[in-house]
Amino acid sequence: MKILSNFLPPKESSAYNPAKSVEVQPGATAHLTMNGMGGERYGIRKILPFSANMNAILISARLNEDLYLFRGVQLSVVHNLFKSIDGLFAPFIIQKNNHIVFELTNTGAAKQTVNIQIVGYDQFALSKLNAAYQQIGASVPVPRFLYGHSTVPAGGLNIDLGVKSKSVDVQVRRMAMSSNQPGAITASMKVYNTTVRDEVFLEQVNDEFNDKYINVPFVVGSNVPFDVYASNYGAQPAEVSFLCESYVQIRTGFIPAE
């Protein structure tokens, strides 16, 4: 898989980084709908969320009516994945006259105002990006997110976060984790019973990918188990989320949406 790392949008591109806020009551779910650029395609490179207690907000992102990018993870893990990086290698596209919907559930005891900003490319930048990949004989990479969330009891060891693989091979490039019990959570990872990450603290995972991509990418095969385990060495139960940026490894014909 070929990836361009020095792409710059053309001079014709317009600045467009919309943001919206919504108040979410305790125990309730609210929705934020963002329409991209209306009659033009828009390529999202970053999702930048914020609220007072991001560990208490669970977020799902649904693109173009039926494609879930990720579901039921802490707002803080989305913040961790995108906050210190330029953005996805390749954007995911809001087609013209379509939208992206953020579903926000407040698991805390206090109401919260959540703001989400999306940052990306307009149709001029998308056209230039496509042409740049054509020049190197490659297709624009197709992003996919691997994600999971679980409650890990106090003293719980190797609790599976329920990460599901895709129906296509994907190459893992970046990952982030979050929890409402900092300093108490460790994680380890296996692909088809092969360890790809020994046990480290959640904070070490985030430090590794703070502003960098993975040193040596690894592939999660089509429908192959990708097990992300969390252990809780604290005295309180912990909510733990995992979010991973990956790309379709091989593009031959139709790529199913998941």
Coordinates of C-alpha atoms in Angstrom, one line a residue:
M1 CA 0.0 0.0 0.0
K2 CA 1.5 3.4 -1.1
I3 CA 0.8 6.4 1.1
L4 CA 1.5 10.1 0.4
S5 CA 2.8 11.9 3.4
N6 CA 3.5 15.4 2.0
F7 CA 0.3 16.2 0.2
L8 CA -0.8 19.9 0.1
P9 CA -4.2 21.1 -1.1
P10 CA -4.3 23.3 -4.2
K11 CA -4.7 27.1 -4.0
E12 CA -8.3 26.7 -5.3
S13 CA -9.4 25.0 -2.1
S14 CA -11.6 26.7 0.4
A15 CA -11.3 26.7 4.2
Y16 CA -14.2 24.8 5.6
N17 CA -13.9 23.4 9.2
P18 CA -17.5 23.3 10.6
A19 CA -18.3 22.9 14.3
K20 CA -21.5 22.3 16.2
S21 CA -22.5 22.0 19.9
V22 CA -25.3 20.1 21.6
E23 CA -26.3 19.7 25.3
V24 CA -26.6 16.2 26.5
Q25 CA -28.6 15.4 29.6
P26 CA -27.6 12.7 32.1
G27 CA -28.6 9.3 30.8
A28 CA -29.8 10.7 27.5
T29 CA -28.6 10.6 23.9
A30 CA -28.3 13.6 21.6
H31 CA -27.4 13.9 17.9
L32 CA -25.2 16.3 16.0
T33 CA -25.7 16.3 12.2
M34 CA -23.1 17.9 10.0
N35 CA -23.8 18.2 6.3
G36 CA -20.3 18.5 4.8
M37 CA -20.2 21.0 1.9
G38 CA -23.8 20.5 0.7
G39 CA -23.6 20.0 -3.1
E40 CA -19.9 19.1 -3.0
R41 CA -18.0 16.2 -1.7
Y42 CA -16.1 16.7 1.5
G43 CA -13.2 14.5 2.8
I44 CA -12.9 14.3 6.6
R45 CA -9.3 14.1 7.9
K46 CA -9.9 14.9 11.6
I47 CA -12.7 14.7 14.1
L48 CA -12.0 17.1 17.0
P49 CA -14.4 16.8 19.9
F50 CA -14.5 18.4 23.4
S51 CA -16.6 18.4 26.5
A52 CA -15.9 18.9 30.2
N53 CA -15.8 15.1 31.0
M54 CA -15.1 13.3 27.8
N55 CA -14.8 9.9 29.5
A56 CA -18.5 10.1 30.4
I57 CA -19.7 10.7 26.8
L58 CA -20.0 7.7 24.4
I59 CA -19.9 8.6 20.7
S60 CA -20.9 6.8 17.6
A61 CA -20.3 8.3 14.1
R62 CA -22.6 7.3 11.2
L63 CA -21.7 8.4 7.7
N64 CA -24.1 8.8 4.7
E65 CA -27.1 7.3 6.6
D66 CA -25.8 3.7 7.0
L67 CA -22.0 3.4 7.4
Y68 CA -20.8 3.4 11.0
L69 CA -17.3 4.6 11.3
F70 CA -17.2 3.6 15.0
R71 CA -19.8 3.0 17.7
G72 CA -20.1 3.4 21.5
V73 CA -16.6 4.5 22.4
Q74 CA -15.6 7.3 24.8
L75 CA -15.3 10.8 23.4
S76 CA -11.9 10.9 25.0
V77 CA -10.5 8.1 22.7
V78 CA -11.5 10.1 19.6
H79 CA -9.8 13.1 21.1
N80 CA -6.7 11.1 21.8
L81 CA -6.5 9.7 18.3
F82 CA -6.8 13.0 16.4
K83 CA -5.5 15.7 18.8
S84 CA -1.8 15.7 17.9
I85 CA -1.7 14.4 14.3
D86 CA -2.1 16.1 11.0
G87 CA -5.0 13.8 10.2
L88 CA -5.8 10.6 8.4
F89 CA -3.5 9.6 5.5
A90 CA -6.6 9.6 3.3
P91 CA -10.0 11.1 4.2
F92 CA -13.3 9.4 4.4
I93 CA -15.8 11.0 2.2
I94 CA -19.2 12.7 2.8
Q95 CA -20.8 12.5 -0.6
K96 CA -22.6 15.6 -1.9
N97 CA -26.0 16.2 -0.2
N98 CA -25.2 13.7 2.5
H99 CA -24.1 14.1 6.1
I100 CA -22.3 12.6 9.1
V101 CA -24.3 12.0 12.3
F102 CA -22.7 11.9 15.7
E103 CA -24.7 10.0 18.4
L104 CA -23.7 11.2 21.9
T105 CA -24.8 9.4 25.1
N106 CA -24.1 10.9 28.5
T107 CA -23.3 8.2 31.1
G108 CA -22.5 10.7 33.8
A109 CA -24.6 12.4 36.4
A110 CA -24.3 16.0 35.1
K111 CA -25.4 17.5 31.8
Q112 CA -22.7 18.3 29.3
T113 CA -22.2 20.5 26.3
V114 CA -20.3 18.7 23.6
N115 CA -18.7 20.4 20.7
I116 CA -17.4 18.6 17.6
Q117 CA -15.4 20.1 14.8
I118 CA -14.5 18.3 11.5
V119 CA -11.5 19.2 9.4
G120 CA -10.9 18.1 5.9
Y121 CA -10.6 18.6 2.2
D122 CA -13.0 20.2 -0.4
Q123 CA -13.6 18.8 -3.9
F124 CA -10.5 20.6 -5.3
A125 CA -8.2 19.0 -2.8
L126 CA -9.9 15.6 -3.3
S127 CA -9.3 15.8 -7.0
K128 CA -5.7 16.8 -6.6
L129 CA -5.2 14.0 -4.1
N130 CA -6.7 11.4 -6.5
A131 CA -4.4 12.7 -9.3
A132 CA -1.3 12.5 -7.0
Y133 CA -2.0 8.8 -6.3
Q134 CA -2.6 8.1 -10.0
Q135 CA 0.8 9.6 -10.7
I136 CA 2.5 7.0 -8.4
G137 CA 0.3 4.2 -9.8
A138 CA -1.8 3.7 -6.7
S139 CA -5.3 4.1 -5.5
V140 CA -6.3 6.5 -2.7
P141 CA -6.1 4.5 0.6
V142 CA -9.5 3.6 2.1
P143 CA -9.7 4.3 5.8
R144 CA -11.4 1.9 8.3
F145 CA -11.7 2.2 12.1
L146 CA -11.3 -0.8 14.5
Y147 CA -12.9 0.0 17.8
G148 CA -14.1 -1.5 21.1
H149 CA -15.3 -0.6 24.6
S150 CA -15.9 -2.6 27.8
T151 CA -16.3 -2.2 31.5
V152 CA -13.3 -3.7 33.3
P153 CA -14.0 -4.7 36.9
A154 CA -11.5 -3.8 39.7
G155 CA -8.8 -6.4 39.6
G156 CA -10.1 -7.7 36.2
L157 CA -7.4 -9.3 34.1
N158 CA -7.3 -9.6 30.3
I159 CA -10.9 -8.4 29.7
D160 CA -11.7 -8.5 25.9
L161 CA -12.8 -5.1 24.6
G162 CA -14.8 -6.7 21.8
V163 CA -12.9 -5.3 18.8
K164 CA -14.3 -6.7 15.5
S165 CA -12.2 -7.1 12.4
K166 CA -13.5 -6.1 9.0
S167 CA -14.5 -8.2 6.0
V168 CA -11.4 -7.0 4.2
D169 CA -7.7 -7.1 5.2
V170 CA -6.7 -3.8 6.9
Q171 CA -3.3 -2.4 7.7
V172 CA -3.0 -0.9 11.2
R173 CA -1.3 2.6 11.3
R174 CA -2.3 4.3 14.5
M175 CA -4.3 3.6 17.7
A176 CA -5.5 5.3 20.9
M177 CA -7.0 4.3 24.2
S178 CA -8.9 6.0 27.0
S179 CA -10.3 5.2 30.4
N180 CA -12.0 7.0 33.4
Q181 CA -9.4 5.4 35.7
P182 CA -6.1 6.8 34.6
G183 CA -2.9 5.0 35.7
A184 CA -4.7 1.8 36.5
I185 CA -5.3 0.2 33.1
T186 CA -2.9 -1.9 31.0
A187 CA -3.6 -3.3 27.5
S188 CA -2.2 -6.1 25.3
M189 CA -3.1 -7.2 21.8
K190 CA -3.2 -10.3 19.6
V191 CA -4.0 -11.0 16.0
Y192 CA -5.1 -14.6 15.5
N193 CA -3.3 -15.7 18.7
T194 CA -0.1 -13.9 17.7
T195 CA 0.9 -11.2 20.2
V196 CA 1.4 -7.8 18.4
R197 CA 1.6 -5.8 21.7
D198 CA 2.8 -7.0 25.0
E199 CA 1.1 -5.7 28.2
V200 CA 1.7 -1.9 28.6
F201 CA -0.1 0.8 30.4
L202 CA -2.8 2.7 28.5
E203 CA -0.8 5.8 28.8
Q204 CA 2.1 4.1 27.0
V205 CA -0.1 3.3 24.0
N206 CA -1.1 6.9 23.7
D207 CA 2.5 8.1 24.2
E208 CA 3.7 5.9 21.4
F209 CA 1.1 7.3 18.9
N210 CA 0.9 10.8 20.3
D211 CA 2.1 12.5 17.1
K212 CA 3.4 9.5 15.1
Y213 CA 2.4 6.5 13.1
I214 CA 3.3 2.9 13.9
N215 CA 6.9 1.9 13.4
V216 CA 6.1 -1.3 11.6
P217 CA 2.4 -1.6 10.5
F218 CA 0.7 -5.0 11.0
V219 CA -2.2 -6.5 9.1
V220 CA -5.5 -7.6 10.6
G221 CA -6.9 -10.1 8.1
S222 CA -10.4 -10.4 6.8
N223 CA -12.6 -11.6 9.7
V224 CA -9.5 -12.7 11.6
P225 CA -9.7 -12.2 15.4
F226 CA -8.1 -9.0 16.7
D227 CA -8.1 -9.3 20.4
V228 CA -7.5 -6.2 22.5
Y229 CA -7.3 -7.0 26.3
A230 CA -7.5 -4.6 29.2
S231 CA -6.5 -5.3 32.8
N232 CA -7.6 -3.1 35.8
Y233 CA -5.1 -2.8 38.6
G234 CA -7.1 -0.1 40.4
A235 CA -9.7 -0.3 43.2
Q236 CA -12.7 0.9 41.1
P237 CA -14.3 -0.5 37.9
A238 CA -13.1 1.2 34.7
E239 CA -14.6 2.1 31.4
V240 CA -12.1 1.5 28.7
S241 CA -12.2 2.4 25.0
F242 CA -10.0 1.5 22.0
L243 CA -9.9 3.2 18.6
C244 CA -7.6 2.3 15.7
E245 CA -6.9 4.0 12.3
S246 CA -6.3 1.4 9.6
Y247 CA -6.5 1.2 5.8
V248 CA -7.8 -1.4 3.4
Q249 CA -4.7 -3.6 2.5
I250 CA -5.8 -4.7 -1.0
R251 CA -8.3 -3.1 -3.3
T252 CA -9.6 -5.5 -5.9
G253 CA -13.1 -4.6 -7.2
F254 CA -15.8 -3.6 -4.8
I255 CA -14.9 -2.8 -1.2
P256 CA -17.9 -3.5 1.1
A257 CA -18.9 -0.7 3.5
E258 CA -19.0 -1.7 7.2

